[in-house]
């Protein structure tokens, strides 16, 4: 699924300034300065900002010895949070969530420290000393910290709305729900998402109104601030007040490549991305590229290591779970045929991924087992969205055609996983014997799982094309994925259903 992260606009005006204003209002109240004017003008080189005067209507005339608080603000992200916070982690409540399609929009927050430098100008020395006495009393009582609340808003980027509109169009083109765009958005947006506008009601934009509680603030001084006499006869005291809170700064969106059996427009995802690039550096055939993941998984990046070859190359879909002891050779995005919703594809037509002839022949001859776990070393699984469907849903005929026993939904996304057992001991006894008898296929499979066996005399065949049983098991023991209990050169145990231990007590001769 594509994922994008977008900045949510100027969060200084919409988040920082409202928070500072509400914090200072409480500081003024607890220090007895409720009626003192506050100046928060920001950069003097810029035009006056919203909230520049906090005491209502500005006076026509201001005198130089007027009493007021002047604020300067410095913000910085907390370094430890920047290093540990994953932008794409889903730690926050989604702003938009459509679980049916897998569309999720979440905010990204950063722990931010705001240092408010406050300059208090008093009209008289008595007023200044009274305020200093209040600070001394609070400090002596251990009340240097305060708990704050903040109401603010931030905008949802317009690009998010454009993508949601595209998804809605695809949603209503095929197997529609009969919902218009407004109904769809209102159904899946969080209640705190609303339309915002300026004071004249113009320039509406979609945004989020939030209240953040339990914001810790404290006076950042070791001793009580001293008074200084200003040039105009004012008495001046300066101090810093620090608050730390979670500042929303970006929005992350995750959405599917396919909506109701339709691929999104290429402008909404990077179709030049190639998640197979690392695999293509190794072996020539697509089949061996997939199997090479098993033998060289310590040398490949995580995506290629775990999930094999992707068709198409720009699809980064990964299953959430796979059967134990198996590795993925390919994961193939499927389209549902509206005229024949049970047909998937033929194993000879898997896009850019290709099985070699010997494997195709082997699978066709054993087509009834190719979709059953434990019954075939190379097998096929069907995933609906991220969930693996039952073996009984998928089947193959003697021509190599894969089909389902139920109609597929046009509203869901399907992937075909081509898997291989990296621990052959998990296969049933009949399958292992069948592999050994088909010696040429056994050679291909064993050397794919462990390339060092390529020139090993262990995998030499008998004149009738079979592989000797002892050599076959010795070769399996050399495969890295084989369970350690089967690497015992003295004794090999094969559990079928369970292991039992019987303890017999000999009766006493006097009984």
Short mmCIF file of C-alpha atoms in Angstrom, two decimals:
data_model
loop_
_atom_site.label_atom_id
_atom_site.label_comp_id
_atom_site.label_asym_id
_atom_site.label_seq_id
_atom_site.Cartn_x
_atom_site.Cartn_y
_atom_site.Cartn_z
CA UNK A 1 0.00 0.00 0.00
CA UNK A 2 1.30 3.48 -0.82
CA UNK A 3 2.05 5.70 2.16
CA UNK A 4 2.61 9.44 2.09
CA UNK A 5 3.49 12.02 4.73
CA UNK A 6 2.47 15.65 4.21
CA UNK A 7 3.04 18.77 6.26
CA UNK A 8 -0.21 20.12 7.69
CA UNK A 9 0.57 23.79 7.14
CA UNK A 10 1.65 26.60 9.43
CA UNK A 11 1.25 24.99 12.82
CA UNK A 12 2.95 27.96 14.48
CA UNK A 13 -0.11 30.21 14.09
CA UNK A 14 -2.65 27.42 14.60
CA UNK A 15 -0.98 25.43 17.40
CA UNK A 16 1.96 27.24 19.01
CA UNK A 17 0.44 30.71 19.41
CA UNK A 18 -2.92 29.55 20.85
CA UNK A 19 -1.07 27.30 23.28
CA UNK A 20 1.26 30.10 24.40
CA UNK A 21 -1.68 32.49 24.86
CA UNK A 22 -3.61 30.02 27.03
CA UNK A 23 -0.51 29.12 29.05
CA UNK A 24 0.35 32.76 29.77
CA UNK A 25 -3.25 33.53 30.72
CA UNK A 26 -3.00 30.94 33.50
CA UNK A 27 0.45 32.14 34.57
CA UNK A 28 -0.92 35.69 34.84
CA UNK A 29 -3.88 34.49 36.87
CA UNK A 30 -1.85 32.58 39.46
CA UNK A 31 0.71 35.39 39.81
CA UNK A 32 -1.82 38.18 40.21
CA UNK A 33 -1.33 39.81 36.80
CA UNK A 34 -4.73 39.01 35.28
CA UNK A 35 -5.43 42.63 34.31
CA UNK A 36 -1.99 43.31 32.85
CA UNK A 37 -1.81 43.72 29.08
CA UNK A 38 0.21 41.13 27.18
CA UNK A 39 2.13 41.87 24.01
CA UNK A 40 2.86 38.90 21.76
CA UNK A 41 3.86 40.54 18.52
CA UNK A 42 6.24 37.94 17.13
CA UNK A 43 8.94 39.06 14.72
CA UNK A 44 9.04 42.90 14.72
CA UNK A 45 10.02 42.81 11.02
CA UNK A 46 6.75 41.09 10.10
CA UNK A 47 3.17 42.33 10.12
CA UNK A 48 1.21 42.08 13.40
CA UNK A 49 -0.06 38.57 14.06
CA UNK A 50 -3.33 37.24 15.39
CA UNK A 51 -3.35 37.48 19.16
CA UNK A 52 -0.76 40.30 19.23
CA UNK A 53 -2.72 42.01 22.01
CA UNK A 54 -4.40 39.72 24.52
CA UNK A 55 -6.46 42.11 26.62
CA UNK A 56 -9.30 42.87 24.22
CA UNK A 57 -9.46 46.07 22.24
CA UNK A 58 -6.22 48.00 21.92
CA UNK A 59 -6.04 51.51 23.38
CA UNK A 60 -5.69 54.47 21.06
CA UNK A 61 -2.76 55.84 23.07
CA UNK A 62 -0.03 53.85 24.85
CA UNK A 63 2.44 55.48 27.21
CA UNK A 64 6.04 54.45 27.73
CA UNK A 65 5.57 53.65 31.42
CA UNK A 66 2.50 51.44 30.87
CA UNK A 67 2.40 48.09 32.69
CA UNK A 68 2.52 45.03 30.42
CA UNK A 69 4.04 41.61 29.74
CA UNK A 70 6.06 41.16 26.56
CA UNK A 71 6.55 37.65 25.18
CA UNK A 72 9.17 36.06 22.98
CA UNK A 73 8.84 32.40 22.02
CA UNK A 74 11.44 29.79 21.09
CA UNK A 75 10.40 26.31 19.96
CA UNK A 76 12.40 23.14 19.48
CA UNK A 77 11.63 19.48 19.01
CA UNK A 78 12.85 17.18 21.75
CA UNK A 79 15.82 15.30 20.26
CA UNK A 80 15.08 11.99 21.97
CA UNK A 81 11.56 11.99 20.55
CA UNK A 82 12.81 12.69 17.01
CA UNK A 83 15.10 9.66 17.18
CA UNK A 84 12.49 7.22 18.51
CA UNK A 85 9.23 8.41 16.93
CA UNK A 86 8.35 6.48 13.75
CA UNK A 87 6.47 8.76 11.36
CA UNK A 88 4.46 5.87 9.90
CA UNK A 89 3.68 4.23 13.25
CA UNK A 90 -0.03 4.12 14.08
CA UNK A 91 0.22 5.46 17.61
CA UNK A 92 -2.44 8.15 17.20
CA UNK A 93 -6.20 8.01 16.71
CA UNK A 94 -6.96 8.07 12.95
CA UNK A 95 -8.53 11.17 11.47
CA UNK A 96 -9.98 9.04 8.67
CA UNK A 97 -10.44 5.28 8.76
CA UNK A 98 -12.04 3.05 6.13
CA UNK A 99 -11.17 -0.51 7.21
CA UNK A 100 -12.98 -2.06 4.25
CA UNK A 101 -10.60 -0.43 1.75
CA UNK A 102 -7.63 -0.02 4.08
CA UNK A 103 -7.58 3.79 3.90
CA UNK A 104 -6.14 5.40 7.04
CA UNK A 105 -5.19 9.02 7.72
CA UNK A 106 -3.39 9.73 11.00
CA UNK A 107 -1.68 12.79 12.48
CA UNK A 108 2.03 12.87 13.25
CA UNK A 109 3.00 14.65 16.45
CA UNK A 110 6.38 15.67 17.78
CA UNK A 111 7.17 16.30 21.43
CA UNK A 112 7.94 20.02 21.44
CA UNK A 113 9.49 22.27 24.04
CA UNK A 114 8.33 25.89 23.99
CA UNK A 115 10.37 28.41 25.96
CA UNK A 116 8.44 31.63 26.64
CA UNK A 117 10.71 34.54 27.56
CA UNK A 118 8.58 36.96 29.58
CA UNK A 119 9.55 40.56 30.25
CA UNK A 120 7.36 42.18 32.93
CA UNK A 121 7.31 45.97 33.00
CA UNK A 122 5.69 47.43 36.14
CA UNK A 123 4.57 51.03 36.51
CA UNK A 124 5.97 51.36 40.01
CA UNK A 125 8.44 49.71 42.30
CA UNK A 126 5.64 48.73 44.68
CA UNK A 127 3.80 46.82 41.94
CA UNK A 128 6.99 45.08 40.92
CA UNK A 129 7.91 44.11 44.48
CA UNK A 130 4.40 42.82 45.13
CA UNK A 131 4.70 40.55 42.09
CA UNK A 132 8.16 39.38 43.19
CA UNK A 133 6.74 38.53 46.62
CA UNK A 134 4.05 36.42 44.95
CA UNK A 135 6.71 34.53 42.99
CA UNK A 136 8.74 33.97 46.18
CA UNK A 137 5.72 32.57 47.98
CA UNK A 138 4.88 30.17 45.17
CA UNK A 139 8.51 29.05 44.92
CA UNK A 140 8.66 28.40 48.67
CA UNK A 141 5.48 26.32 48.45
CA UNK A 142 6.95 24.25 45.62
CA UNK A 143 4.48 25.58 43.04
CA UNK A 144 6.95 26.24 40.25
CA UNK A 145 5.03 23.82 38.01
CA UNK A 146 1.57 24.26 36.53
CA UNK A 147 -0.71 21.97 34.52
CA UNK A 148 -2.27 23.52 31.42
CA UNK A 149 -4.85 22.80 28.74
CA UNK A 150 -4.73 24.03 25.17
CA UNK A 151 -7.35 24.34 22.42
CA UNK A 152 -5.92 24.57 18.92
CA UNK A 153 -6.50 23.46 15.35
CA UNK A 154 -4.53 22.29 12.34
CA UNK A 155 -5.40 21.78 8.68
CA UNK A 156 -5.64 18.57 6.66
CA UNK A 157 -3.56 18.93 3.45
CA UNK A 158 -5.57 19.33 0.25
CA UNK A 159 -3.65 16.46 -1.35
CA UNK A 160 -5.35 14.09 1.11
CA UNK A 161 -8.77 15.23 -0.10
CA UNK A 162 -7.77 14.77 -3.75
CA UNK A 163 -6.75 11.15 -3.09
CA UNK A 164 -9.92 10.49 -1.10
CA UNK A 165 -11.97 11.82 -4.01
CA UNK A 166 -10.16 9.46 -6.41
CA UNK A 167 -10.75 6.52 -4.07
CA UNK A 168 -14.44 7.40 -3.78
CA UNK A 169 -14.81 7.53 -7.57
CA UNK A 170 -13.28 4.06 -7.92
CA UNK A 171 -15.44 2.83 -5.04
CA UNK A 172 -18.64 3.89 -6.79
CA UNK A 173 -17.62 2.85 -10.34
CA UNK A 174 -17.63 -0.91 -9.66
CA UNK A 175 -19.87 -2.72 -7.14
CA UNK A 176 -21.02 0.66 -5.78
CA UNK A 177 -22.52 1.45 -2.38
CA UNK A 178 -24.59 4.35 -3.72
CA UNK A 179 -22.96 6.97 -1.47
CA UNK A 180 -21.97 10.46 -2.58
CA UNK A 181 -18.62 11.95 -1.57
CA UNK A 182 -19.96 13.92 1.41
CA UNK A 183 -21.70 10.86 2.82
CA UNK A 184 -18.56 8.77 2.41
CA UNK A 185 -16.31 11.35 4.08
CA UNK A 186 -18.69 12.04 6.97
CA UNK A 187 -19.01 8.30 7.56
CA UNK A 188 -15.29 7.70 7.97
CA UNK A 189 -13.89 11.01 9.29
CA UNK A 190 -13.38 11.36 13.05
CA UNK A 191 -15.95 13.68 14.70
CA UNK A 192 -13.23 16.21 15.58
CA UNK A 193 -12.59 16.82 11.86
CA UNK A 194 -14.58 19.85 10.74
CA UNK A 195 -14.68 22.73 8.27
CA UNK A 196 -12.76 25.83 9.36
CA UNK A 197 -12.98 29.36 7.95
CA UNK A 198 -11.73 32.88 8.61
CA UNK A 199 -13.77 35.51 10.47
CA UNK A 200 -15.68 36.46 7.33
CA UNK A 201 -16.70 32.86 6.71
CA UNK A 202 -14.56 32.63 3.58
CA UNK A 203 -11.64 30.39 2.57
CA UNK A 204 -13.05 27.25 4.14
CA UNK A 205 -10.63 24.40 4.77
CA UNK A 206 -10.90 20.97 6.36
CA UNK A 207 -9.18 20.88 9.71
CA UNK A 208 -9.03 19.32 13.15
CA UNK A 209 -9.98 20.97 16.43
CA UNK A 210 -8.31 19.44 19.46
CA UNK A 211 -7.90 20.00 23.16
CA UNK A 212 -4.69 18.78 24.74
CA UNK A 213 -4.66 18.33 28.50
CA UNK A 214 -2.04 17.69 31.18
CA UNK A 215 0.54 19.98 29.59
CA UNK A 216 3.35 20.52 32.06
CA UNK A 217 4.73 24.03 32.44
CA UNK A 218 7.29 25.40 34.87
CA UNK A 219 9.23 28.55 35.73
CA UNK A 220 12.75 28.11 34.44
CA UNK A 221 14.85 29.89 37.04
CA UNK A 222 16.93 28.75 39.99
CA UNK A 223 16.30 31.87 42.06
CA UNK A 224 13.61 34.56 42.11
CA UNK A 225 14.03 37.09 39.26
CA UNK A 226 15.63 40.39 40.18
CA UNK A 227 14.20 43.81 39.43
CA UNK A 228 15.93 46.29 37.17
CA UNK A 229 15.04 49.91 36.57
CA UNK A 230 14.26 50.70 32.94
CA UNK A 231 15.13 53.80 30.94
CA UNK A 232 11.62 55.23 31.22
CA UNK A 233 11.26 54.71 34.95
CA UNK A 234 9.69 51.25 34.62
CA UNK A 235 10.72 48.40 36.84
CA UNK A 236 11.59 45.36 34.71
CA UNK A 237 11.87 41.67 35.56
CA UNK A 238 12.53 38.88 33.09
CA UNK A 239 12.06 35.14 33.38
CA UNK A 240 11.52 32.05 31.21
CA UNK A 241 8.52 29.78 31.36
CA UNK A 242 8.80 26.36 29.68
CA UNK A 243 6.04 24.05 28.46
CA UNK A 244 6.31 20.70 26.70
CA UNK A 245 3.48 19.21 24.66
CA UNK A 246 2.77 17.10 21.57
CA UNK A 247 2.63 19.34 18.52
CA UNK A 248 0.84 17.98 15.43
CA UNK A 249 2.93 18.88 12.41
CA UNK A 250 2.19 16.36 9.65
CA UNK A 251 -0.43 13.94 8.38
CA UNK A 252 0.25 10.39 7.16
CA UNK A 253 -2.01 8.56 4.71
CA UNK A 254 -2.04 4.89 3.76
CA UNK A 255 -4.27 3.68 0.94
CA UNK A 256 -4.56 0.70 -1.44
CA UNK A 257 -3.28 0.42 -5.00
CA UNK A 258 -6.52 -1.25 -6.05
CA UNK A 259 -10.03 -0.05 -5.19
CA UNK A 260 -12.95 -2.27 -6.20
CA UNK A 261 -10.88 -4.15 -8.79
CA UNK A 262 -9.49 -0.92 -10.34
CA UNK A 263 -5.90 0.30 -10.17
CA UNK A 264 -5.53 3.90 -9.02
CA UNK A 265 -4.29 6.54 -11.42
CA UNK A 266 -0.45 6.35 -11.61
CA UNK A 267 -0.15 9.93 -10.34
CA UNK A 268 -1.25 8.68 -6.92
CA UNK A 269 1.62 6.20 -6.51
CA UNK A 270 5.16 5.71 -7.77
CA UNK A 271 4.89 3.16 -10.58
CA UNK A 272 8.64 3.46 -11.23
CA UNK A 273 9.41 1.85 -7.85
CA UNK A 274 10.98 -1.59 -8.25
CA UNK A 275 10.90 -3.77 -5.16
CA UNK A 276 12.57 -6.59 -7.12
CA UNK A 277 15.76 -4.69 -7.87
CA UNK A 278 17.81 -6.49 -5.23
CA UNK A 279 16.56 -9.91 -6.32
CA UNK A 280 17.42 -9.28 -9.97
CA UNK A 281 21.09 -8.81 -9.06
CA UNK A 282 21.60 -12.52 -8.37
CA UNK A 283 20.36 -15.27 -10.65
CA UNK A 284 19.01 -15.13 -14.18
CA UNK A 285 15.63 -16.89 -13.97
CA UNK A 286 12.76 -15.48 -11.98
CA UNK A 287 12.18 -18.85 -10.29
CA UNK A 288 15.74 -19.00 -9.01
CA UNK A 289 15.57 -15.38 -7.92
CA UNK A 290 12.69 -16.34 -5.67
CA UNK A 291 14.39 -19.43 -4.30
CA UNK A 292 17.65 -17.53 -3.84
CA UNK A 293 15.94 -15.61 -1.05
CA UNK A 294 15.99 -18.80 0.99
CA UNK A 295 19.69 -19.53 0.68
CA UNK A 296 20.97 -15.96 0.89
CA UNK A 297 18.49 -14.27 3.20
CA UNK A 298 21.28 -12.86 5.38
CA UNK A 299 22.61 -10.85 2.40
CA UNK A 300 19.36 -9.30 1.16
CA UNK A 301 17.39 -6.30 2.46
CA UNK A 302 14.42 -7.06 4.69
CA UNK A 303 11.71 -6.70 2.04
CA UNK A 304 13.36 -9.05 -0.46
CA UNK A 305 14.49 -11.39 2.29
CA UNK A 306 11.02 -12.04 3.63
CA UNK A 307 8.70 -11.81 0.70
CA UNK A 308 10.34 -12.70 -2.61
CA UNK A 309 9.41 -11.44 -6.06
CA UNK A 310 6.65 -8.85 -6.47
CA UNK A 311 4.30 -8.70 -9.48
CA UNK A 312 3.89 -5.89 -10.42
CA UNK A 313 7.25 -4.60 -9.25
CA UNK A 314 5.77 -1.46 -7.64
CA UNK A 315 3.37 -3.40 -5.39
CA UNK A 316 4.78 -3.49 -1.85
CA UNK A 317 1.99 -5.64 -0.40
CA UNK A 318 3.15 -8.07 2.29
CA UNK A 319 1.08 -10.82 3.92
CA UNK A 320 0.68 -10.50 7.66
CA UNK A 321 1.29 -14.22 8.18
CA UNK A 322 2.61 -17.21 6.24
CA UNK A 323 2.68 -20.94 7.03
CA UNK A 324 5.54 -22.03 9.26
CA UNK A 325 8.68 -23.30 7.53
CA UNK A 326 7.91 -21.68 4.18
CA UNK A 327 9.37 -18.80 2.18
CA UNK A 328 7.79 -16.68 -0.51
CA UNK A 329 9.01 -16.97 -4.08
CA UNK A 330 6.45 -14.52 -5.49
CA UNK A 331 3.46 -12.40 -4.46
CA UNK A 332 1.21 -11.55 -7.37
CA UNK A 333 -1.53 -8.92 -7.49
CA UNK A 334 -4.68 -10.35 -9.06
CA UNK A 335 -7.62 -8.82 -10.92
CA UNK A 336 -11.06 -10.43 -10.64
CA UNK A 337 -12.69 -11.36 -13.95
CA UNK A 338 -16.24 -9.98 -13.75
CA UNK A 339 -17.44 -12.57 -16.30
CA UNK A 340 -15.72 -15.47 -14.53
CA UNK A 341 -15.15 -14.47 -10.88
CA UNK A 342 -13.66 -17.85 -9.95
CA UNK A 343 -10.79 -17.94 -12.44
CA UNK A 344 -7.41 -16.59 -11.27
CA UNK A 345 -4.61 -17.39 -13.72
CA UNK A 346 -2.47 -20.13 -15.24
CA UNK A 347 0.82 -21.06 -13.57
CA UNK A 348 2.59 -20.48 -16.91
CA UNK A 349 1.31 -16.89 -17.02
CA UNK A 350 2.41 -15.21 -13.80
CA UNK A 351 3.53 -11.89 -15.25
CA UNK A 352 7.21 -11.09 -14.82
CA UNK A 353 7.65 -14.13 -12.58
CA UNK A 354 8.26 -17.45 -14.34
CA UNK A 355 8.49 -21.01 -13.06
CA UNK A 356 10.97 -23.23 -14.87
CA UNK A 357 9.64 -26.07 -17.06
CA UNK A 358 10.56 -28.91 -14.69
CA UNK A 359 8.63 -27.27 -11.85
CA UNK A 360 5.60 -26.57 -14.04
CA UNK A 361 5.53 -30.19 -15.19
CA UNK A 362 5.82 -31.48 -11.62
CA UNK A 363 2.98 -29.21 -10.41
CA UNK A 364 0.63 -30.14 -13.27
CA UNK A 365 1.13 -33.84 -12.61
CA UNK A 366 0.25 -33.28 -8.94
CA UNK A 367 -2.25 -30.47 -9.42
CA UNK A 368 -4.63 -31.76 -6.73
CA UNK A 369 -1.91 -31.18 -4.09
CA UNK A 370 -0.47 -27.86 -5.33
CA UNK A 371 -2.80 -25.80 -3.13
CA UNK A 372 -2.66 -28.01 -0.02
CA UNK A 373 -0.22 -27.29 2.81
CA UNK A 374 2.23 -30.08 3.54
CA UNK A 375 1.40 -31.96 0.33
CA UNK A 376 3.65 -30.16 -2.19
CA UNK A 377 7.06 -28.46 -1.79
CA UNK A 378 6.02 -25.62 -4.11
CA UNK A 379 2.47 -24.48 -3.41
CA UNK A 380 -0.01 -21.66 -3.99
CA UNK A 381 -1.99 -19.64 -1.44
CA UNK A 382 -4.69 -17.02 -1.95
CA UNK A 383 -4.93 -13.90 0.20
CA UNK A 384 -7.98 -11.68 0.52
CA UNK A 385 -6.68 -8.27 1.57
CA UNK A 386 -4.17 -9.42 4.23
CA UNK A 387 -5.88 -12.65 5.28
CA UNK A 388 -4.89 -16.06 3.97
CA UNK A 389 -7.90 -17.95 2.65
CA UNK A 390 -8.59 -21.61 3.36
CA UNK A 391 -6.94 -24.31 1.24
CA UNK A 392 -10.42 -25.51 0.29
CA UNK A 393 -11.08 -22.23 -1.56
CA UNK A 394 -8.20 -22.62 -4.04
CA UNK A 395 -7.68 -25.43 -6.57
CA UNK A 396 -5.68 -26.27 -9.72
CA UNK A 397 -6.58 -28.39 -12.74
CA UNK A 398 -4.32 -30.59 -14.89
CA UNK A 399 -3.68 -27.67 -17.28
CA UNK A 400 -2.23 -25.52 -14.49
CA UNK A 401 -5.26 -23.22 -14.21
CA UNK A 402 -5.82 -21.81 -10.74
CA UNK A 403 -9.42 -21.18 -9.72
CA UNK A 404 -11.53 -20.78 -6.60
CA UNK A 405 -14.51 -22.74 -5.35
CA UNK A 406 -16.39 -19.52 -4.48
CA UNK A 407 -17.02 -16.29 -6.36
CA UNK A 408 -14.49 -13.56 -5.57
CA UNK A 409 -15.71 -10.13 -4.50
CA UNK A 410 -15.06 -7.10 -6.70
CA UNK A 411 -14.75 -5.03 -3.53
CA UNK A 412 -11.73 -6.87 -2.13
CA UNK A 413 -8.05 -7.08 -3.10
CA UNK A 414 -6.53 -10.49 -3.86
CA UNK A 415 -2.92 -11.67 -4.00
CA UNK A 416 -1.51 -15.03 -5.03
CA UNK A 417 1.47 -16.23 -3.00
CA UNK A 418 3.86 -18.75 -4.55
CA UNK A 419 5.57 -20.42 -1.62
CA UNK A 420 8.21 -23.07 -1.08
CA UNK A 421 9.03 -25.15 1.97
CA UNK A 422 12.46 -24.24 3.31
CA UNK A 423 12.11 -27.07 5.84
CA UNK A 424 11.23 -30.15 3.81
CA UNK A 425 10.72 -32.21 6.97
CA UNK A 426 7.34 -30.47 7.37
CA UNK A 427 6.05 -32.27 4.26
CA UNK A 428 4.17 -35.53 4.70
CA UNK A 429 5.87 -38.87 4.10
CA UNK A 430 4.15 -39.53 0.76
CA UNK A 431 5.27 -36.18 -0.64
CA UNK A 432 8.88 -36.67 0.43
CA UNK A 433 8.97 -40.10 -1.16
CA UNK A 434 7.46 -38.67 -4.35
CA UNK A 435 10.18 -35.99 -4.49
CA UNK A 436 12.91 -38.61 -4.02
CA UNK A 437 11.52 -40.79 -6.81
CA UNK A 438 11.43 -37.78 -9.18
CA UNK A 439 15.18 -37.35 -8.92
CA UNK A 440 15.61 -34.46 -11.39
CA UNK A 441 13.03 -32.35 -9.55
CA UNK A 442 14.68 -33.32 -6.24
CA UNK A 443 18.03 -32.01 -7.54
CA UNK A 444 16.47 -28.68 -8.58
CA UNK A 445 14.67 -28.26 -5.26
CA UNK A 446 17.63 -29.21 -3.05
CA UNK A 447 20.14 -27.01 -4.88
CA UNK A 448 17.68 -24.11 -4.82
CA UNK A 449 17.30 -24.42 -1.05
CA UNK A 450 21.04 -24.97 -0.51
CA UNK A 451 23.27 -23.89 -3.46
CA UNK A 452 26.30 -25.67 -1.95
CA UNK A 453 24.68 -28.99 -2.88
CA UNK A 454 25.03 -28.24 -6.60
CA UNK A 455 28.24 -30.28 -7.05
CA UNK A 456 27.74 -32.53 -4.03
CA UNK A 457 27.78 -36.29 -4.82
CA UNK A 458 24.90 -36.68 -2.36
CA UNK A 459 22.40 -35.63 -5.01
CA UNK A 460 23.63 -37.96 -7.76
CA UNK A 461 20.83 -40.08 -9.18
CA UNK A 462 20.46 -43.81 -9.67
CA UNK A 463 20.15 -45.16 -13.25
CA UNK A 464 16.35 -45.25 -12.91
CA UNK A 465 16.26 -41.50 -12.09
CA UNK A 466 15.63 -41.86 -8.36
CA UNK A 467 17.74 -40.41 -5.55
CA UNK A 468 18.99 -42.91 -2.93
CA UNK A 469 17.04 -42.57 0.32
CA UNK A 470 20.07 -42.18 2.61
CA UNK A 471 21.69 -39.56 0.37
CA UNK A 472 18.35 -37.77 0.01
CA UNK A 473 18.00 -37.35 3.78
CA UNK A 474 21.66 -36.40 4.19
CA UNK A 475 21.13 -33.66 1.60
CA UNK A 476 18.04 -32.41 3.44
CA UNK A 477 20.08 -32.26 6.65
CA UNK A 478 22.50 -29.82 4.97
CA UNK A 479 19.77 -27.30 4.19
CA UNK A 480 19.90 -24.34 6.59
CA UNK A 481 16.14 -24.27 7.08
CA UNK A 482 15.90 -27.92 8.14
CA UNK A 483 14.88 -28.54 11.73
CA UNK A 484 17.94 -29.30 13.86
CA UNK A 485 16.49 -32.61 15.07
CA UNK A 486 16.85 -33.98 11.53
CA UNK A 487 20.56 -33.10 11.38
CA UNK A 488 21.52 -35.83 13.84
CA UNK A 489 23.89 -38.14 11.93
CA UNK A 490 23.32 -41.03 14.32
CA UNK A 491 19.56 -41.11 14.57
CA UNK A 492 16.71 -39.34 12.79
CA UNK A 493 13.26 -39.20 14.36
CA UNK A 494 10.13 -38.32 12.40
CA UNK A 495 7.14 -37.34 14.51
CA UNK A 496 3.80 -38.06 12.89
CA UNK A 497 1.13 -37.08 15.41
CA UNK A 498 2.71 -37.18 18.87
CA UNK A 499 5.53 -38.69 20.89
CA UNK A 500 4.69 -40.91 23.85
CA UNK A 501 6.81 -42.10 26.76
CA UNK A 502 5.77 -45.24 28.67
CA UNK A 503 6.99 -45.90 32.19
CA UNK A 504 6.59 -49.46 33.54
CA UNK A 505 7.01 -50.28 37.23
CA UNK A 506 8.08 -53.86 37.99
CA UNK A 507 6.03 -55.26 40.87
CA UNK A 508 7.90 -56.27 43.99
CA UNK A 509 8.55 -59.97 44.51
CA UNK A 510 6.69 -59.67 47.81
CA UNK A 511 3.54 -58.26 46.24
#
